[in-house]
Amino acid sequence: MSDSANFPPRGLFLVIEGIDGTGKSTQAQRLAEWLRERGRGVVTSREPTDGPWGRKLRESAATGRLSPEDELEYFLRDRRQHVEEVIAPALAAGKVVILDRYYFSTMAYQGARGFDPAEIRRRNEEFAPVPDLLLVLDLEVDAALERIGARGDTANEFEKRDSLQKCREVFLSLAGEAFVRVISTNGTPDEVGAAIREAVGGVL
Ligand code: TYD
């Protein structure tokens, strides 16, 4: 893209998504380092955030889950604040923003709790900017469960398997869109990193 087409200055918005166990946070850090070595100003962040709504969501994971409605509402509030305070200002300052999870996780996880993913997307895109590139890190659910140390044989883990399967389907349903790349995480972290850098190289 030429400078004039990119005016006013706007950074690059990269989002990494995928079910638990796909190595998102490791790859987000590696990608940030790679871009910094190339002289780019990089802001990394994650959702849920460490802000008040994000903290409530993380606490609820330990103390008992919120109702589906409250949980969805808290994710939306957390994200609204994240966009206003972190994402939009960094993009306006011309930075590369790398997020570990964003509203596609809400489509997937709250979708798995019974909400319509398309409706969740619509509500988010009213206030949350669409990324320039969405990297979906993909892995079969059984392999993902193994990586996070769950064998899937207790009732709880069986439920988790079922829910991650639905999440994976929602992530994969995005595959045809122009800004989305699905990256298999069957390979080594180095191989996954190389595939990510190749995809990001295409939008730099
Ligand atoms: P994550 O940061 O990946 O977990 P941790 O750091 O504890 O390993 O995400 C926390 C959980 O929040 C994860 O199971 C996915 C879930 N989540 C949603 O349900 N909806 C959302 O919108 C987001 C961003 C995350």
PDB file of N, CA and C in Angstrom, residues 143-199:
ATOM      1  N   ALA A 143      -5.346 -33.182  19.916  1.00  0.00           N
ATOM      2  CA  ALA A 143      -3.950 -32.761  20.061  1.00  0.00           C
ATOM      3  C   ALA A 143      -3.849 -31.538  20.968  1.00  0.00           C
ATOM      4  N   ALA A 144      -4.815 -30.621  20.829  1.00  0.00           N
ATOM      5  CA  ALA A 144      -4.824 -29.416  21.671  1.00  0.00           C
ATOM      6  C   ALA A 144      -5.019 -29.800  23.135  1.00  0.00           C
ATOM      7  N   LEU A 145      -5.952 -30.714  23.387  1.00  0.00           N
ATOM      8  CA  LEU A 145      -6.214 -31.153  24.768  1.00  0.00           C
ATOM      9  C   LEU A 145      -4.978 -31.812  25.358  1.00  0.00           C
ATOM     10  N   GLU A 146      -4.301 -32.592  24.552  1.00  0.00           N
ATOM     11  CA  GLU A 146      -3.088 -33.247  25.027  1.00  0.00           C
ATOM     12  C   GLU A 146      -2.048 -32.195  25.412  1.00  0.00           C
ATOM     13  N   ARG A 147      -1.923 -31.161  24.571  1.00  0.00           N
ATOM     14  CA  ARG A 147      -0.924 -30.112  24.863  1.00  0.00           C
ATOM     15  C   ARG A 147      -1.241 -29.351  26.138  1.00  0.00           C
ATOM     16  N   ILE A 148      -2.544 -29.193  26.446  1.00  0.00           N
ATOM     17  CA  ILE A 148      -2.863 -28.460  27.686  1.00  0.00           C
ATOM     18  C   ILE A 148      -3.036 -29.428  28.857  1.00  0.00           C
ATOM     19  N   GLY A 149      -2.695 -30.684  28.636  1.00  0.00           N
ATOM     20  CA  GLY A 149      -2.662 -31.639  29.743  1.00  0.00           C
ATOM     21  C   GLY A 149      -4.004 -32.200  30.149  1.00  0.00           C
ATOM     22  N   ALA A 150      -4.982 -32.149  29.222  1.00  0.00           N
ATOM     23  CA  ALA A 150      -6.292 -32.735  29.522  1.00  0.00           C
ATOM     24  C   ALA A 150      -6.479 -33.950  28.622  1.00  0.00           C
ATOM     25  N   ARG A 151      -6.863 -35.072  29.200  1.00  0.00           N
ATOM     26  CA  ARG A 151      -6.978 -36.277  28.378  1.00  0.00           C
ATOM     27  C   ARG A 151      -8.390 -36.439  27.800  1.00  0.00           C
ATOM     28  N   GLY A 152      -9.331 -35.635  28.301  1.00  0.00           N
ATOM     29  CA  GLY A 152     -10.684 -35.677  27.731  1.00  0.00           C
ATOM     30  C   GLY A 152     -11.504 -36.859  28.207  1.00  0.00           C
ATOM     31  N   ASP A 153     -11.121 -37.460  29.358  1.00  0.00           N
ATOM     32  CA  ASP A 153     -11.873 -38.644  29.779  1.00  0.00           C
ATOM     33  C   ASP A 153     -12.744 -38.429  31.022  1.00  0.00           C
ATOM     34  N   THR A 154     -12.622 -37.289  31.719  1.00  0.00           N
ATOM     35  CA  THR A 154     -13.563 -37.017  32.802  1.00  0.00           C
ATOM     36  C   THR A 154     -14.739 -36.241  32.202  1.00  0.00           C
ATOM     37  N   ALA A 155     -15.844 -36.160  32.966  1.00  0.00           N
ATOM     38  CA  ALA A 155     -17.044 -35.483  32.438  1.00  0.00           C
ATOM     39  C   ALA A 155     -16.710 -34.047  32.059  1.00  0.00           C
ATOM     40  N   ASN A 156     -15.968 -33.396  32.939  1.00  0.00           N
ATOM     41  CA  ASN A 156     -15.588 -32.009  32.722  1.00  0.00           C
ATOM     42  C   ASN A 156     -14.761 -31.850  31.441  1.00  0.00           C
ATOM     43  N   GLU A 157     -13.829 -32.763  31.292  1.00  0.00           N
ATOM     44  CA  GLU A 157     -12.957 -32.693  30.121  1.00  0.00           C
ATOM     45  C   GLU A 157     -13.684 -33.106  28.853  1.00  0.00           C
ATOM     46  N   PHE A 158     -14.658 -33.970  29.014  1.00  0.00           N
ATOM     47  CA  PHE A 158     -15.464 -34.356  27.861  1.00  0.00           C
ATOM     48  C   PHE A 158     -16.232 -33.133  27.360  1.00  0.00           C
ATOM     49  N   GLU A 159     -16.761 -32.372  28.323  1.00  0.00           N
ATOM     50  CA  GLU A 159     -17.490 -31.149  27.991  1.00  0.00           C
ATOM     51  C   GLU A 159     -16.556 -30.151  27.312  1.00  0.00           C
ATOM     52  N   LYS A 160     -15.345 -30.090  27.831  1.00  0.00           N
ATOM     53  CA  LYS A 160     -14.357 -29.162  27.278  1.00  0.00           C
ATOM     54  C   LYS A 160     -14.030 -29.541  25.829  1.00  0.00           C
ATOM     55  N   ARG A 161     -13.930 -30.840  25.599  1.00  0.00           N
ATOM     56  CA  ARG A 161     -13.627 -31.315  24.252  1.00  0.00           C
ATOM     57  C   ARG A 161     -14.714 -30.864  23.275  1.00  0.00           C
ATOM     58  N   ASP A 162     -15.949 -31.070  23.721  1.00  0.00           N
ATOM     59  CA  ASP A 162     -17.102 -30.711  22.905  1.00  0.00           C
ATOM     60  C   ASP A 162     -17.116 -29.210  22.594  1.00  0.00           C
ATOM     61  N   SER A 163     -16.832 -28.441  23.620  1.00  0.00           N
ATOM     62  CA  SER A 163     -16.880 -26.990  23.461  1.00  0.00           C
ATOM     63  C   SER A 163     -15.717 -26.501  22.572  1.00  0.00           C
ATOM     64  N   LEU A 164     -14.535 -27.079  22.760  1.00  0.00           N
ATOM     65  CA  LEU A 164     -13.407 -26.682  21.897  1.00  0.00           C
ATOM     66  C   LEU A 164     -13.646 -27.073  20.444  1.00  0.00           C
ATOM     67  N   GLN A 165     -14.343 -28.186  20.249  1.00  0.00           N
ATOM     68  CA  GLN A 165     -14.676 -28.602  18.885  1.00  0.00           C
ATOM     69  C   GLN A 165     -15.540 -27.534  18.207  1.00  0.00           C
ATOM     70  N   LYS A 166     -16.525 -27.025  18.960  1.00  0.00           N
ATOM     71  CA  LYS A 166     -17.394 -25.971  18.400  1.00  0.00           C
ATOM     72  C   LYS A 166     -16.580 -24.710  18.131  1.00  0.00           C
ATOM     73  N   CYS A 167     -15.682 -24.387  19.070  1.00  0.00           N
ATOM     74  CA  CYS A 167     -14.837 -23.189  18.892  1.00  0.00           C
ATOM     75  C   CYS A 167     -13.998 -23.318  17.632  1.00  0.00           C
ATOM     76  N   ARG A 168     -13.393 -24.489  17.472  1.00  0.00           N
ATOM     77  CA  ARG A 168     -12.539 -24.697  16.293  1.00  0.00           C
ATOM     78  C   ARG A 168     -13.350 -24.518  15.008  1.00  0.00           C
ATOM     79  N   GLU A 169     -14.583 -25.036  15.021  1.00  0.00           N
ATOM     80  CA  GLU A 169     -15.428 -24.902  13.818  1.00  0.00           C
ATOM     81  C   GLU A 169     -15.718 -23.434  13.505  1.00  0.00           C
ATOM     82  N   VAL A 170     -15.973 -22.652  14.548  1.00  0.00           N
ATOM     83  CA  VAL A 170     -16.242 -21.218  14.305  1.00  0.00           C
ATOM     84  C   VAL A 170     -14.990 -20.558  13.728  1.00  0.00           C
ATOM     85  N   PHE A 171     -13.828 -20.837  14.312  1.00  0.00           N
ATOM     86  CA  PHE A 171     -12.588 -20.236  13.775  1.00  0.00           C
ATOM     87  C   PHE A 171     -12.393 -20.650  12.313  1.00  0.00           C
ATOM     88  N   LEU A 172     -12.592 -21.940  12.019  1.00  0.00           N
ATOM     89  CA  LEU A 172     -12.355 -22.410  10.647  1.00  0.00           C
ATOM     90  C   LEU A 172     -13.387 -21.866   9.664  1.00  0.00           C
ATOM     91  N   SER A 173     -14.574 -21.502  10.187  1.00  0.00           N
ATOM     92  CA  SER A 173     -15.611 -20.953   9.301  1.00  0.00           C
ATOM     93  C   SER A 173     -15.196 -19.596   8.732  1.00  0.00           C
ATOM     94  N   LEU A 174     -14.180 -18.979   9.324  1.00  0.00           N
ATOM     95  CA  LEU A 174     -13.727 -17.656   8.845  1.00  0.00           C
ATOM     96  C   LEU A 174     -12.748 -17.803   7.681  1.00  0.00           C
ATOM     97  N   ALA A 175     -12.344 -19.024   7.391  1.00  0.00           N
ATOM     98  CA  ALA A 175     -11.203 -19.278   6.497  1.00  0.00           C
ATOM     99  C   ALA A 175     -11.279 -18.631   5.119  1.00  0.00           C
ATOM    100  N   GLY A 176     -12.462 -18.496   4.552  1.00  0.00           N
ATOM    101  CA  GLY A 176     -12.525 -17.979   3.178  1.00  0.00           C
ATOM    102  C   GLY A 176     -12.328 -16.469   3.061  1.00  0.00           C
ATOM    103  N   GLU A 177     -12.306 -15.755   4.177  1.00  0.00           N
ATOM    104  CA  GLU A 177     -12.309 -14.292   4.089  1.00  0.00           C
ATOM    105  C   GLU A 177     -10.919 -13.746   3.766  1.00  0.00           C
ATOM    106  N   ALA A 178     -10.900 -12.623   3.045  1.00  0.00           N
ATOM    107  CA  ALA A 178      -9.645 -12.102   2.479  1.00  0.00           C
ATOM    108  C   ALA A 178      -8.592 -11.805   3.543  1.00  0.00           C
ATOM    109  N   PHE A 179      -8.997 -11.394   4.739  1.00  0.00           N
ATOM    110  CA  PHE A 179      -8.022 -10.979   5.757  1.00  0.00           C
ATOM    111  C   PHE A 179      -7.619 -12.124   6.689  1.00  0.00           C
ATOM    112  N   VAL A 180      -8.067 -13.353   6.379  1.00  0.00           N
ATOM    113  CA  VAL A 180      -7.857 -14.478   7.289  1.00  0.00           C
ATOM    114  C   VAL A 180      -6.870 -15.491   6.703  1.00  0.00           C
ATOM    115  N   ARG A 181      -5.916 -15.922   7.543  1.00  0.00           N
ATOM    116  CA  ARG A 181      -5.020 -17.025   7.173  1.00  0.00           C
ATOM    117  C   ARG A 181      -5.120 -18.088   8.255  1.00  0.00           C
ATOM    118  N   VAL A 182      -5.345 -19.324   7.852  1.00  0.00           N
ATOM    119  CA  VAL A 182      -5.364 -20.431   8.807  1.00  0.00           C
ATOM    120  C   VAL A 182      -3.998 -21.094   8.759  1.00  0.00           C
ATOM    121  N   ILE A 183      -3.385 -21.243   9.924  1.00  0.00           N
ATOM    122  CA  ILE A 183      -2.038 -21.802  10.001  1.00  0.00           C
ATOM    123  C   ILE A 183      -2.054 -23.051  10.869  1.00  0.00           C
ATOM    124  N   SER A 184      -1.635 -24.160  10.292  1.00  0.00           N
ATOM    125  CA  SER A 184      -1.604 -25.402  11.053  1.00  0.00           C
ATOM    126  C   SER A 184      -0.503 -25.324  12.108  1.00  0.00           C
ATOM    127  N   THR A 185      -0.799 -25.785  13.313  1.00  0.00           N
ATOM    128  CA  THR A 185       0.226 -25.788  14.359  1.00  0.00           C
ATOM    129  C   THR A 185       0.691 -27.216  14.655  1.00  0.00           C
ATOM    130  N   ASN A 186       0.559 -28.076  13.666  1.00  0.00           N
ATOM    131  CA  ASN A 186       1.086 -29.438  13.808  1.00  0.00           C
ATOM    132  C   ASN A 186       2.600 -29.463  13.836  1.00  0.00           C
ATOM    133  N   GLY A 187       3.214 -28.484  13.181  1.00  0.00           N
ATOM    134  CA  GLY A 187       4.678 -28.458  13.093  1.00  0.00           C
ATOM    135  C   GLY A 187       5.323 -27.965  14.379  1.00  0.00           C
ATOM    136  N   THR A 188       6.638 -27.757  14.326  1.00  0.00           N
ATOM    137  CA  THR A 188       7.373 -27.238  15.473  1.00  0.00           C
ATOM    138  C   THR A 188       7.060 -25.743  15.621  1.00  0.00           C
ATOM    139  N   PRO A 189       7.327 -25.178  16.805  1.00  0.00           N
ATOM    140  CA  PRO A 189       7.126 -23.730  16.981  1.00  0.00           C
ATOM    141  C   PRO A 189       7.889 -22.913  15.928  1.00  0.00           C
ATOM    142  N   ASP A 190       9.079 -23.376  15.524  1.00  0.00           N
ATOM    143  CA  ASP A 190       9.843 -22.660  14.487  1.00  0.00           C
ATOM    144  C   ASP A 190       9.116 -22.682  13.150  1.00  0.00           C
ATOM    145  N   GLU A 191       8.552 -23.831  12.823  1.00  0.00           N
ATOM    146  CA  GLU A 191       7.818 -23.938  11.549  1.00  0.00           C
ATOM    147  C   GLU A 191       6.567 -23.062  11.569  1.00  0.00           C
ATOM    148  N   VAL A 192       5.873 -23.072  12.696  1.00  0.00           N
ATOM    149  CA  VAL A 192       4.671 -22.238  12.812  1.00  0.00           C
ATOM    150  C   VAL A 192       5.072 -20.762  12.710  1.00  0.00           C
ATOM    151  N   GLY A 193       6.163 -20.408  13.386  1.00  0.00           N
ATOM    152  CA  GLY A 193       6.651 -19.020  13.347  1.00  0.00           C
ATOM    153  C   GLY A 193       6.967 -18.585  11.924  1.00  0.00           C
ATOM    154  N   ALA A 194       7.588 -19.482  11.155  1.00  0.00           N
ATOM    155  CA  ALA A 194       7.944 -19.146   9.769  1.00  0.00           C
ATOM    156  C   ALA A 194       6.680 -18.922   8.940  1.00  0.00           C
ATOM    157  N   ALA A 195       5.674 -19.754   9.147  1.00  0.00           N
ATOM    158  CA  ALA A 195       4.421 -19.601   8.387  1.00  0.00           C
ATOM    159  C   ALA A 195       3.744 -18.280   8.750  1.00  0.00           C
ATOM    160  N   ILE A 196       3.821 -17.915  10.025  1.00  0.00           N
ATOM    161  CA  ILE A 196       3.226 -16.650  10.468  1.00  0.00           C
ATOM    162  C   ILE A 196       3.972 -15.472   9.840  1.00  0.00           C
ATOM    163  N   ARG A 197       5.303 -15.535   9.852  1.00  0.00           N
ATOM    164  CA  ARG A 197       6.076 -14.421   9.289  1.00  0.00           C
ATOM    165  C   ARG A 197       5.829 -14.262   7.792  1.00  0.00           C
ATOM    166  N   GLU A 198       5.638 -15.408   7.127  1.00  0.00           N
ATOM    167  CA  GLU A 198       5.349 -15.325   5.695  1.00  0.00           C
ATOM    168  C   GLU A 198       4.005 -14.618   5.461  1.00  0.00           C
ATOM    169  N   ALA A 199       3.008 -14.969   6.264  1.00  0.00           N
ATOM    170  CA  ALA A 199       1.685 -14.336   6.118  1.00  0.00           C
ATOM    171  C   ALA A 199       1.765 -12.850   6.440  1.00  0.00           C
TER     172      ALA A 199
END
